[in-house]
PDB file of C-alpha atoms in Angstrom:
ATOM      1  CA  MET M   1      13.737   5.072  -3.824  1.00 53.00           C
ATOM      2  CA  LEU M   2      16.541   3.179  -2.713  1.00 49.00           C
ATOM      3  CA  ARG M   3      15.834   3.931   0.996  1.00 56.00           C
ATOM      4  CA  VAL M   4      12.042   2.631   0.343  1.00 51.00           C
ATOM      5  CA  THR M   5      13.654  -0.595  -1.264  1.00 52.00           C
ATOM      6  CA  LEU M   6      16.019  -1.125   1.766  1.00 46.00           C
ATOM      7  CA  ILE M   7      13.164  -0.720   4.198  1.00 53.00           C
ATOM      8  CA  ILE M   8      10.865  -3.203   2.311  1.00 53.00           C
ATOM      9  CA  THR M   9      13.738  -5.685   2.045  1.00 53.00           C
ATOM     10  CA  LEU M  10      14.267  -5.481   5.662  1.00 45.00           C
ATOM     11  CA  LEU M  11      10.785  -5.786   6.529  1.00 50.00           C
ATOM     12  CA  PHE M  12      10.555  -8.954   4.544  1.00 52.00           C
ATOM     13  CA  SER M  13      13.815 -10.387   5.922  1.00 49.00           C
ATOM     14  CA  LEU M  14      12.773 -10.052   9.612  1.00 46.00           C
ATOM     15  CA  PRO M  15       9.406 -12.217   9.897  1.00 46.00           C
ATOM     16  CA  PRO M  16      11.075 -15.623   9.000  1.00 42.00           C
ATOM     17  CA  LEU M  17      13.410 -15.020  12.019  1.00 38.00           C
ATOM     18  CA  LEU M  18      10.485 -14.594  14.429  1.00 38.00           C
ATOM     19  CA  ALA M  19       8.496 -17.579  15.590  1.00 33.00           C
ATOM     20  CA  GLN M  20       4.805 -17.094  14.631  1.00 36.00           C
ATOM     21  CA  PRO M  21       1.639 -18.916  15.678  1.00 36.00           C
ATOM     22  CA  PRO M  22      -0.469 -20.387  12.831  1.00 47.00           C
ATOM     23  CA  GLN M  23      -3.445 -18.356  13.939  1.00 63.00           C
ATOM     24  CA  LEU M  24      -3.827 -15.131  11.828  1.00 68.00           C
ATOM     25  CA  SER M  25      -6.545 -13.319  13.746  1.00 62.00           C
ATOM     26  CA  GLY M  26      -5.183  -9.881  15.087  1.00 71.00           C
ATOM     27  CA  LYS M  27      -2.007 -10.165  12.982  1.00 88.00           C
ATOM     28  CA  ASN M  28      -0.887  -7.630  10.339  1.00 94.00           C
ATOM     29  CA  GLN M  29       0.280  -8.355   6.725  1.00 95.00           C
ATOM     30  CA  LEU M  30       2.677  -6.471   4.516  1.00 96.00           C
ATOM     31  CA  SER M  31       2.632  -7.220   0.908  1.00 96.00           C
ATOM     32  CA  LEU M  32       4.706  -6.366  -2.177  1.00 96.00           C
ATOM     33  CA  HIS M  33       3.535  -7.427  -5.568  1.00 93.00           C
ATOM     34  CA  GLY M  34       4.558  -6.338  -9.091  1.00 88.00           C
ATOM     35  CA  GLY M  35       4.733  -7.131 -12.703  1.00 78.00           C
ATOM     36  CA  PHE M  36       7.204  -6.291 -15.406  1.00 71.00           C
ATOM     37  CA  ASP M  37       7.094  -6.646 -19.260  1.00 65.00           C
ATOM     38  CA  PHE M  38      10.024  -5.107 -21.046  1.00 61.00           C
ATOM     39  CA  GLN M  39       9.092  -6.792 -24.336  1.00 55.00           C
ATOM     40  CA  GLY M  40       5.314  -6.174 -24.404  1.00 56.00           C
ATOM     41  CA  PRO M  41       3.545  -5.144 -27.450  1.00 56.00           C
ATOM     42  CA  ASN M  42       2.475  -2.092 -25.805  1.00 58.00           C
ATOM     43  CA  GLY M  43       5.905  -0.976 -24.555  1.00 63.00           C
ATOM     44  CA  ASP M  44       7.816  -1.442 -21.318  1.00 74.00           C
ATOM     45  CA  LYS M  45       5.409  -2.137 -18.402  1.00 77.00           C
ATOM     46  CA  ILE M  46       6.134  -1.925 -14.744  1.00 82.00           C
ATOM     47  CA  ASP M  47       3.441  -2.343 -11.950  1.00 86.00           C
ATOM     48  CA  LEU M  48       4.188  -2.119  -8.328  1.00 93.00           C
ATOM     49  CA  GLU M  49       1.863  -2.491  -5.517  1.00 94.00           C
ATOM     50  CA  VAL M  50       2.449  -2.250  -1.797  1.00 97.00           C
ATOM     51  CA  GLY M  51      -0.032  -3.261   0.800  1.00 97.00           C
ATOM     52  CA  TYR M  52      -0.855  -3.395   4.369  1.00 98.00           C
ATOM     53  CA  GLY M  53      -3.758  -5.386   6.022  1.00 96.00           C
ATOM     54  CA  TRP M  54      -4.981  -6.634   9.351  1.00 95.00           C
ATOM     55  CA  PHE M  55      -6.735  -9.943  10.089  1.00 92.00           C
ATOM     56  CA  LEU M  56      -9.961  -9.493  11.647  1.00 92.00           C
ATOM     57  CA  ARG M  57     -10.328 -13.320  11.909  1.00 88.00           C
ATOM     58  CA  ASP M  58      -8.115 -16.140  10.741  1.00 83.00           C
ATOM     59  CA  ASP M  59      -9.791 -16.058   7.343  1.00 87.00           C
ATOM     60  CA  LEU M  60     -10.657 -12.334   6.900  1.00 93.00           C
ATOM     61  CA  MET M  61      -8.265  -9.482   6.073  1.00 95.00           C
ATOM     62  CA  VAL M  62      -8.986  -5.855   5.688  1.00 97.00           C
ATOM     63  CA  GLY M  63      -6.445  -3.481   4.402  1.00 97.00           C
ATOM     64  CA  GLY M  64      -5.244  -0.748   1.956  1.00 98.00           C
ATOM     65  CA  GLU M  65      -2.946  -0.808  -1.088  1.00 97.00           C
ATOM     66  CA  TYR M  66      -1.091   1.744  -3.140  1.00 97.00           C
ATOM     67  CA  GLN M  67      -0.426   0.843  -6.898  1.00 94.00           C
ATOM     68  CA  TRP M  68       2.079   2.708  -9.207  1.00 93.00           C
ATOM     69  CA  SER M  69       1.981   1.991 -13.082  1.00 87.00           C
ATOM     70  CA  LEU M  70       4.360   2.985 -15.703  1.00 84.00           C
ATOM     71  CA  LEU M  71       4.023   2.140 -19.391  1.00 78.00           C
ATOM     72  CA  GLU M  72       6.802   3.542 -21.565  1.00 75.00           C
ATOM     73  CA  ASP M  73       7.326   3.695 -25.325  1.00 64.00           C
ATOM     74  CA  ILE M  74       3.584   3.086 -26.104  1.00 59.00           C
ATOM     75  CA  ALA M  75       3.415   5.875 -28.674  1.00 59.00           C
ATOM     76  CA  PRO M  76       5.955   7.876 -30.692  1.00 59.00           C
ATOM     77  CA  GLY M  77       7.482  10.708 -28.783  1.00 61.00           C
ATOM     78  CA  GLU M  78       8.334  11.188 -25.031  1.00 61.00           C
ATOM     79  CA  ASP M  79       4.875  10.555 -23.470  1.00 68.00           C
ATOM     80  CA  ASP M  80       4.494   7.708 -21.085  1.00 76.00           C
ATOM     81  CA  TYR M  81       1.405   6.307 -19.359  1.00 79.00           C
ATOM     82  CA  ARG M  82       1.630   6.765 -15.628  1.00 86.00           C
ATOM     83  CA  ALA M  83      -0.942   6.084 -12.967  1.00 90.00           C
ATOM     84  CA  GLN M  84      -1.402   5.929  -9.225  1.00 94.00           C
ATOM     85  CA  GLN M  85      -4.062   3.941  -7.310  1.00 95.00           C
ATOM     86  CA  ALA M  86      -5.145   3.786  -3.829  1.00 98.00           C
ATOM     87  CA  SER M  87      -7.384   1.195  -2.679  1.00 97.00           C
ATOM     88  CA  VAL M  88      -9.391  -0.437   0.371  1.00 98.00           C
ATOM     89  CA  VAL M  89      -9.194  -4.370   0.073  1.00 97.00           C
ATOM     90  CA  VAL M  90     -11.112  -7.281   1.811  1.00 97.00           C
ATOM     91  CA  GLU M  91      -9.874 -10.635   1.227  1.00 96.00           C
ATOM     92  CA  LYS M  92     -11.388 -13.921   2.433  1.00 95.00           C
ATOM     93  CA  LEU M  93      -8.971 -16.874   2.885  1.00 91.00           C
ATOM     94  CA  LEU M  94     -10.375 -20.352   2.261  1.00 87.00           C
ATOM     95  CA  ILE M  95      -8.115 -21.743   5.058  1.00 74.00           C
ATOM     96  CA  GLY M  96      -7.110 -25.376   4.736  1.00 69.00           C
ATOM     97  CA  GLU M  97      -4.671 -27.730   6.169  1.00 72.00           C
ATOM     98  CA  SER M  98      -2.120 -27.233   3.220  1.00 81.00           C
ATOM     99  CA  GLN M  99       0.448 -24.490   2.651  1.00 88.00           C
ATOM    100  CA  LEU M 100      -1.473 -23.623  -0.419  1.00 92.00           C
ATOM    101  CA  VAL M 101      -4.302 -21.141   0.653  1.00 91.00           C
ATOM    102  CA  PRO M 102      -6.681 -19.901  -2.106  1.00 94.00           C
ATOM    103  CA  TYR M 103      -8.585 -16.538  -1.564  1.00 95.00           C
ATOM    104  CA  ALA M 104     -11.174 -14.179  -3.004  1.00 96.00           C
ATOM    105  CA  GLY M 105     -11.285 -10.513  -2.415  1.00 97.00           C
ATOM    106  CA  LEU M 106     -12.996  -7.267  -3.242  1.00 97.00           C
ATOM    107  CA  GLU M 107     -11.495  -3.698  -3.759  1.00 96.00           C
ATOM    108  CA  ILE M 108     -12.584  -0.207  -4.126  1.00 97.00           C
ATOM    109  CA  GLY M 109     -10.240   2.803  -4.594  1.00 96.00           C
ATOM    110  CA  PHE M 110      -9.324   5.962  -6.540  1.00 97.00           C
ATOM    111  CA  ARG M 111      -7.131   5.995  -9.654  1.00 94.00           C
ATOM    112  CA  ASN M 112      -5.338   8.886 -11.238  1.00 93.00           C
ATOM    113  CA  SER M 113      -3.873   8.355 -14.839  1.00 88.00           C
ATOM    114  CA  ASN M 114      -1.872  10.556 -17.079  1.00 85.00           C
ATOM    115  CA  PHE M 115      -0.970   9.969 -20.782  1.00 75.00           C
ATOM    116  CA  GLU M 116      -0.810  12.498 -23.482  1.00 72.00           C
ATOM    117  CA  ASP M 117      -4.268  14.231 -23.536  1.00 74.00           C
ATOM    118  CA  LEU M 118      -5.590  11.700 -20.977  1.00 73.00           C
ATOM    119  CA  ASP M 119      -5.594  13.206 -17.471  1.00 84.00           C
ATOM    120  CA  GLU M 120      -8.359  11.263 -15.684  1.00 88.00           C
ATOM    121  CA  SER M 121      -9.100  10.194 -12.184  1.00 92.00           C
ATOM    122  CA  GLY M 122     -11.996   8.283 -10.985  1.00 93.00           C
ATOM    123  CA  LEU M 123     -13.477   5.432  -8.639  1.00 96.00           C
ATOM    124  CA  VAL M 124     -12.264   1.995  -9.365  1.00 96.00           C
ATOM    125  CA  TYR M 125     -13.848  -1.211  -7.948  1.00 97.00           C
ATOM    126  CA  GLY M 126     -13.549  -4.895  -8.661  1.00 96.00           C
ATOM    127  CA  GLY M 127     -12.594  -8.421  -7.405  1.00 97.00           C
ATOM    128  CA  ARG M 128      -9.687 -10.710  -7.297  1.00 95.00           C
ATOM    129  CA  VAL M 129      -8.953 -14.314  -7.019  1.00 96.00           C
ATOM    130  CA  GLY M 130      -5.649 -15.673  -6.003  1.00 95.00           C
ATOM    131  CA  ALA M 131      -3.712 -18.278  -3.894  1.00 95.00           C
ATOM    132  CA  ARG M 132      -0.911 -17.925  -1.214  1.00 92.00           C
ATOM    133  CA  TYR M 133       1.734 -20.596  -0.911  1.00 93.00           C
ATOM    134  CA  PHE M 134       3.206 -20.254   2.607  1.00 90.00           C
ATOM    135  CA  LEU M 135       7.021 -20.884   2.668  1.00 93.00           C
ATOM    136  CA  THR M 136       7.067 -20.423   6.444  1.00 89.00           C
ATOM    137  CA  GLU M 137       4.127 -19.663   8.933  1.00 85.00           C
ATOM    138  CA  SER M 138       4.671 -16.050   8.375  1.00 88.00           C
ATOM    139  CA  VAL M 139       5.949 -15.599   4.678  1.00 93.00           C
ATOM    140  CA  SER M 140       4.118 -16.421   1.563  1.00 93.00           C
ATOM    141  CA  ILE M 141       4.345 -16.206  -2.227  1.00 96.00           C
ATOM    142  CA  ASP M 142       1.115 -14.740  -3.466  1.00 93.00           C
ATOM    143  CA  GLY M 143      -0.418 -14.886  -7.208  1.00 94.00           C
ATOM    144  CA  SER M 144      -3.534 -13.293  -8.177  1.00 93.00           C
ATOM    145  CA  LEU M 145      -5.908 -12.100 -10.962  1.00 92.00           C
ATOM    146  CA  SER M 146      -7.819  -8.959 -10.584  1.00 92.00           C
ATOM    147  CA  TRP M 147     -10.562  -7.507 -12.663  1.00 94.00           C
ATOM    148  CA  LEU M 148     -11.299  -3.777 -12.099  1.00 94.00           C
ATOM    149  CA  LEU M 149     -13.992  -1.565 -13.379  1.00 95.00           C
ATOM    150  CA  ALA M 150     -13.935   2.303 -13.431  1.00 94.00           C
ATOM    151  CA  GLU M 151     -16.356   5.116 -13.518  1.00 92.00           C
ATOM    152  CA  LYS M 152     -14.183   6.797 -16.129  1.00 90.00           C
ATOM    153  CA  GLU M 153     -11.502   5.607 -18.707  1.00 87.00           C
ATOM    154  CA  VAL M 154      -8.628   5.459 -16.379  1.00 85.00           C
ATOM    155  CA  PHE M 155      -6.802   2.394 -17.870  1.00 82.00           C
ATOM    156  CA  ILE M 156      -4.731   1.939 -20.943  1.00 74.00           C
ATOM    157  CA  VAL M 157      -5.316  -1.277 -22.825  1.00 73.00           C
ATOM    158  CA  ASP M 158      -4.084  -1.766 -26.451  1.00 69.00           C
ATOM    159  CA  PHE M 159      -3.146   1.834 -26.752  1.00 68.00           C
ATOM    160  CA  GLU M 160      -6.696   3.056 -25.987  1.00 75.00           C
ATOM    161  CA  ALA M 161      -8.277   4.492 -22.913  1.00 78.00           C
ATOM    162  CA  ASP M 162     -10.573   2.007 -21.255  1.00 85.00           C
ATOM    163  CA  ASP M 163     -12.798   1.643 -18.086  1.00 88.00           C
ATOM    164  CA  GLU M 164     -12.058  -1.873 -17.262  1.00 91.00           C
ATOM    165  CA  TYR M 165      -8.705  -3.994 -16.738  1.00 87.00           C
ATOM    166  CA  LEU M 166      -7.747  -7.399 -16.026  1.00 86.00           C
ATOM    167  CA  TYR M 167      -4.441  -8.076 -14.823  1.00 83.00           C
ATOM    168  CA  PRO M 168      -2.264 -10.867 -13.142  1.00 87.00           C
ATOM    169  CA  SER M 169       0.037 -10.069 -10.114  1.00 90.00           C
ATOM    170  CA  ILE M 170       2.700 -12.064  -8.293  1.00 94.00           C
ATOM    171  CA  GLY M 171       4.354 -11.046  -5.016  1.00 96.00           C
ATOM    172  CA  ILE M 172       5.347 -11.852  -1.484  1.00 96.00           C
ATOM    173  CA  SER M 173       3.548 -11.283   1.758  1.00 94.00           C
ATOM    174  CA  ALA M 174       4.868 -11.301   5.280  1.00 94.00           C
ATOM    175  CA  VAL M 175       2.506 -11.741   8.443  1.00 91.00           C
ATOM    176  CA  PHE M 176       3.732 -10.285  11.689  1.00 89.00           C
TER     177      PHE M 176
END
């Protein structure tokens, strides 16, 4: 895990050192998003998401994401909720002249969840809205709100299995 953290840190450290033109078409994007809540009513929560995308045009990105979720101490005993999700993502940037760029996106993927008797896998799909604030021409801080639906109850919401999930995310993205 330390090796992965060091590699990701290195990848995010290099792009600001390289001169990048403002055009995004043909460029790649690497992103790291997450959410932590160690005082939540449902227990300690960690969500990590890593993504890679390619800009077809300056305002259209297609990519893939992998999300890992852990929710500890949500019930008496030793059981924790764990989930993995792999998705294909399409995002449309609403490019303007400012450093703040709003976007909207769609995703479809597959999620596997494990908690006590719950061992479900299924198709997930949904949308997201967000904004990127470009610190440089190649590095941005990203915040989004996603709403996902699933064919099965693969999410844990308020101690219950559910087939829909609304979650905020914050992260950093690098274009190279």
